[in-house]
């Protein structure tokens, strides 16, 4: 079974701090994703990566950056945390391609990090 | 651009009753569609996916969904609800042309009454 592990389940930080959220997957997946989940808004894509050192902006990248130095690890960075970044953050990974086409592979999710910015 | 609309943020059914969770999509190309379930304090788990093979897709835990191109719908059903089905359900469409990211609906919370 695919395992996606997020380093913290709960995190409390202060406004202005630099915050690191870590995600590790153990199935050699090419693609990794960061989402934030807010009530009534579903999941919104922040950034994703399709290869080591490669990244693309999602729908809401402002105030965030990412790092992918190794294939199994994808980090989300809040450069200067603000209270409106209080949210649940979910990491996911997926295979790039299997017979049948690109984009048909399910994403496998970690259990999430509930981040509170005070 | 692809988008997904889930009708009804909360659905309540009695144990043993039919479950119907609605999802409509908009896509300029034939989509890949997914249903995920999220139990409290957990990440999302794949229930089923449509990838342009059979239009009726069977998933885990007795759930199934039917792709109807004419209605641009991919509704999720289960004939008989169980208490353990209480969770939040998300419909998602794959962004073709982008790099495998998903666009999610806003979610439907299913309550099952005894």
Coordinates of C-alpha atoms in Angstrom, one line a residue:
Chain A
X1 CA 0.0 0.0 0.0
X2 CA 1.1 3.5 -0.7
X3 CA 2.1 5.5 2.3
X4 CA 2.1 9.3 2.4
X5 CA 3.4 10.6 5.7
X6 CA 3.0 14.2 6.8
X7 CA 5.4 15.1 9.6
X8 CA 2.9 16.8 11.9
X9 CA -0.8 16.2 12.6
X10 CA -1.2 19.5 14.5
X11 CA 1.0 22.6 14.4
X12 CA 0.7 26.0 16.1
X13 CA 2.9 28.9 14.9
X14 CA 3.0 32.6 15.2
X15 CA 2.3 35.3 12.7
X16 CA 5.5 36.1 10.7
X17 CA 7.2 32.8 11.4
X18 CA 8.6 30.7 8.6
X19 CA 6.8 27.4 8.6
X20 CA 7.8 24.1 7.0
X21 CA 5.4 21.3 6.3
X22 CA 7.0 18.0 5.3
X23 CA 5.6 15.2 3.2
X24 CA 7.2 11.9 2.4
X25 CA 5.9 9.1 0.1
X26 CA 7.3 5.6 -0.2
X27 CA 6.0 4.5 -3.6
X28 CA 8.5 6.2 -6.0
X29 CA 5.7 8.4 -7.3
X30 CA 6.7 11.1 -9.8
X31 CA 3.9 13.6 -8.8
X32 CA 3.4 15.2 -5.5
X33 CA 0.8 17.9 -4.5
X34 CA 0.0 20.3 -1.7
X35 CA -3.6 21.3 -1.0
X36 CA -5.3 23.3 1.6
X37 CA -8.8 22.3 2.8
X38 CA -11.2 24.8 4.2
X39 CA -14.9 24.3 5.1
X40 CA -17.2 24.9 2.2
X41 CA -14.3 25.3 -0.3
X42 CA -13.2 21.7 -0.7
X43 CA -9.5 21.2 -1.6
X44 CA -7.6 23.9 -3.3
X45 CA -4.3 23.2 -5.0
X46 CA -1.3 25.3 -3.8
X47 CA 1.6 23.8 -5.7
X48 CA 2.6 20.5 -7.3
X49 CA 5.7 18.9 -8.5
X50 CA 6.2 16.3 -11.3
X51 CA 9.8 15.6 -10.9
X52 CA 12.7 16.4 -8.6
X53 CA 13.4 20.2 -8.5
X54 CA 10.4 20.8 -10.8
X55 CA 7.3 22.6 -9.5
X56 CA 4.2 24.3 -10.9
X57 CA 1.9 26.8 -9.2
X58 CA -1.6 25.7 -8.5
X59 CA -4.6 27.9 -7.8
X60 CA -3.5 29.6 -4.7
X61 CA 0.3 29.8 -4.5
X62 CA 0.5 33.3 -3.0
X63 CA 2.4 33.2 0.3
X64 CA 3.7 29.7 -0.2
X65 CA 6.7 28.1 -1.8
X66 CA 7.8 24.5 -2.2
X67 CA 10.9 22.4 -2.3
X68 CA 11.5 19.0 -3.9
X69 CA 15.2 18.0 -3.6
X70 CA 14.5 14.3 -3.4
X71 CA 11.8 12.3 -5.2
X72 CA 10.2 11.0 -2.1
X73 CA 10.0 14.3 -0.2
X74 CA 7.9 17.5 -0.9
X75 CA 8.0 20.4 1.4
X76 CA 5.6 23.3 1.7
X77 CA 7.0 26.6 3.1
X78 CA 5.0 29.5 4.4
X79 CA 7.5 32.3 4.0
X80 CA 5.9 34.6 6.6
X81 CA 2.9 32.9 8.2
X82 CA -0.3 34.9 8.4
X83 CA -3.6 34.2 10.2
X84 CA -5.4 33.6 6.9
X85 CA -3.1 30.6 6.4
X86 CA -4.7 28.7 9.3
X87 CA -6.1 25.6 7.6
X88 CA -5.8 21.9 7.1
X89 CA -3.0 21.1 4.7
X90 CA -3.0 17.8 2.7
X91 CA -0.2 16.3 0.8
X92 CA -0.8 13.8 -2.0
X93 CA 1.2 11.7 -4.5
X94 CA 0.5 9.9 -7.8
X95 CA 2.1 8.0 -10.5
X96 CA 2.9 9.9 -13.7
X97 CA 1.7 7.5 -16.3
X98 CA 0.2 4.0 -16.6
X99 CA -1.3 2.5 -19.7
X100 CA -4.6 4.2 -20.4
X101 CA -3.3 7.8 -20.3
X102 CA -1.8 10.5 -18.3
X103 CA -4.0 11.9 -15.5
X104 CA -6.0 8.8 -14.8
X105 CA -4.0 7.8 -11.8
X106 CA -5.5 8.4 -8.4
X107 CA -3.8 10.5 -5.8
X108 CA -2.9 9.1 -2.5
X109 CA -3.2 11.4 0.5
X110 CA -1.6 11.8 3.8
X111 CA -3.7 12.4 7.0
X112 CA -3.2 16.1 6.9
X113 CA -1.6 18.8 9.0
X114 CA -3.9 21.1 10.9
X115 CA -2.0 24.4 11.1
X116 CA -3.0 27.2 13.3
X117 CA -1.4 30.6 13.0
X118 CA -1.8 32.8 16.0
Chain B
X1 CA -11.0 24.9 -17.6
X2 CA -12.4 21.9 -15.7
X3 CA -14.7 22.4 -12.7
X4 CA -16.9 20.4 -10.5
X5 CA -20.1 21.2 -8.7
X6 CA -21.4 19.1 -5.8
X7 CA -25.1 19.8 -5.1
X8 CA -25.8 19.7 -1.4
X9 CA -23.2 20.4 1.2
X10 CA -25.0 18.1 3.7
X11 CA -27.1 15.0 3.0
X12 CA -28.8 13.0 5.7
X13 CA -30.2 9.5 5.1
X14 CA -31.5 6.7 7.3
X15 CA -29.5 3.5 7.8
X16 CA -30.5 1.1 5.0
X17 CA -31.8 3.9 2.7
X18 CA -30.4 4.8 -0.7
X19 CA -27.4 7.1 -0.8
X20 CA -27.3 9.6 -3.7
X21 CA -24.5 12.3 -3.8
X22 CA -24.6 14.5 -6.8
X23 CA -21.7 15.7 -8.9
X24 CA -21.7 17.7 -12.1
X25 CA -18.6 18.6 -14.1
X26 CA -17.7 21.0 -16.8
X27 CA -14.8 20.1 -19.1
X28 CA -13.8 21.0 -22.6
X29 CA -12.3 17.5 -23.1
X30 CA -13.5 14.1 -22.0
X31 CA -12.7 14.0 -18.3
X32 CA -11.2 11.6 -15.8
X33 CA -13.5 11.7 -12.8
X34 CA -12.9 10.5 -9.2
X35 CA -14.8 10.2 -6.0
X36 CA -12.9 10.4 -2.7
X37 CA -14.1 9.9 0.9
X38 CA -12.7 11.5 4.0
X39 CA -13.3 10.1 7.4
X40 CA -12.8 12.4 10.4
X41 CA -9.2 13.4 11.1
X42 CA -8.0 11.5 8.1
X43 CA -6.8 12.2 4.5
X44 CA -8.8 11.4 1.4
X45 CA -9.3 7.8 0.2
X46 CA -10.2 6.9 -3.3
X47 CA -13.7 5.4 -3.7
X48 CA -13.7 5.0 -7.5
X49 CA -12.6 6.5 -10.8
X50 CA -13.9 6.9 -14.3
X51 CA -11.3 6.8 -17.1
X52 CA -13.5 6.4 -20.2
X53 CA -14.0 2.7 -20.1
X54 CA -17.3 1.5 -18.7
X55 CA -19.8 4.3 -17.8
X56 CA -20.9 2.5 -14.7
X57 CA -18.0 2.3 -12.2
X58 CA -18.0 0.2 -9.1
X59 CA -15.9 1.2 -6.2
X60 CA -15.1 0.1 -2.7
X61 CA -17.6 -0.3 0.2
X62 CA -20.5 -0.9 -2.2
X63 CA -20.4 2.5 -3.9
X64 CA -20.9 3.0 -7.6
X65 CA -21.1 6.0 -9.9
X66 CA -22.5 6.4 -13.4
X67 CA -20.9 8.7 -16.0
X68 CA -23.6 10.5 -18.1
X69 CA -22.0 12.6 -20.8
X70 CA -25.4 14.1 -21.9
X71 CA -26.0 15.3 -18.3
X72 CA -22.3 16.1 -17.5
X73 CA -22.9 14.2 -14.3
X74 CA -21.1 11.6 -12.2
X75 CA -23.4 10.9 -9.3
X76 CA -22.4 8.6 -6.5
X77 CA -24.8 6.0 -5.2
X78 CA -25.1 3.2 -2.7
X79 CA -28.2 1.0 -2.4
X80 CA -28.2 0.7 1.4
X81 CA -26.5 3.2 3.7
X82 CA -24.5 2.0 6.7
X83 CA -23.6 3.9 9.8
X84 CA -19.9 3.6 8.8
X85 CA -20.6 5.6 5.6
X86 CA -20.9 8.8 7.5
X87 CA -18.1 10.9 6.1
X88 CA -17.4 13.7 3.7
X89 CA -17.3 12.9 0.0
X90 CA -15.5 14.8 -2.7
X91 CA -15.9 14.6 -6.4
X92 CA -12.9 15.6 -8.5
X93 CA -11.9 16.0 -12.2
X94 CA -8.5 15.5 -13.6
X95 CA -7.0 18.6 -15.3
X96 CA -6.0 17.3 -18.7
X97 CA -3.4 19.5 -20.3
X98 CA -2.1 20.4 -16.8
X99 CA 0.2 18.1 -15.0
X100 CA -2.1 15.6 -13.4
X101 CA -3.6 17.9 -10.8
X102 CA -7.2 17.5 -9.7
X103 CA -10.0 20.1 -9.3
X104 CA -12.1 19.2 -6.3
X105 CA -15.7 20.0 -5.6
X106 CA -16.6 21.6 -2.3
X107 CA -17.6 18.3 -0.7
X108 CA -20.8 16.7 0.6
X109 CA -21.1 15.6 4.3
X110 CA -23.1 12.5 4.6
X111 CA -25.0 11.8 7.8
X112 CA -26.5 8.4 8.5
X113 CA -29.3 8.3 11.0
X114 CA -30.0 5.1 13.0

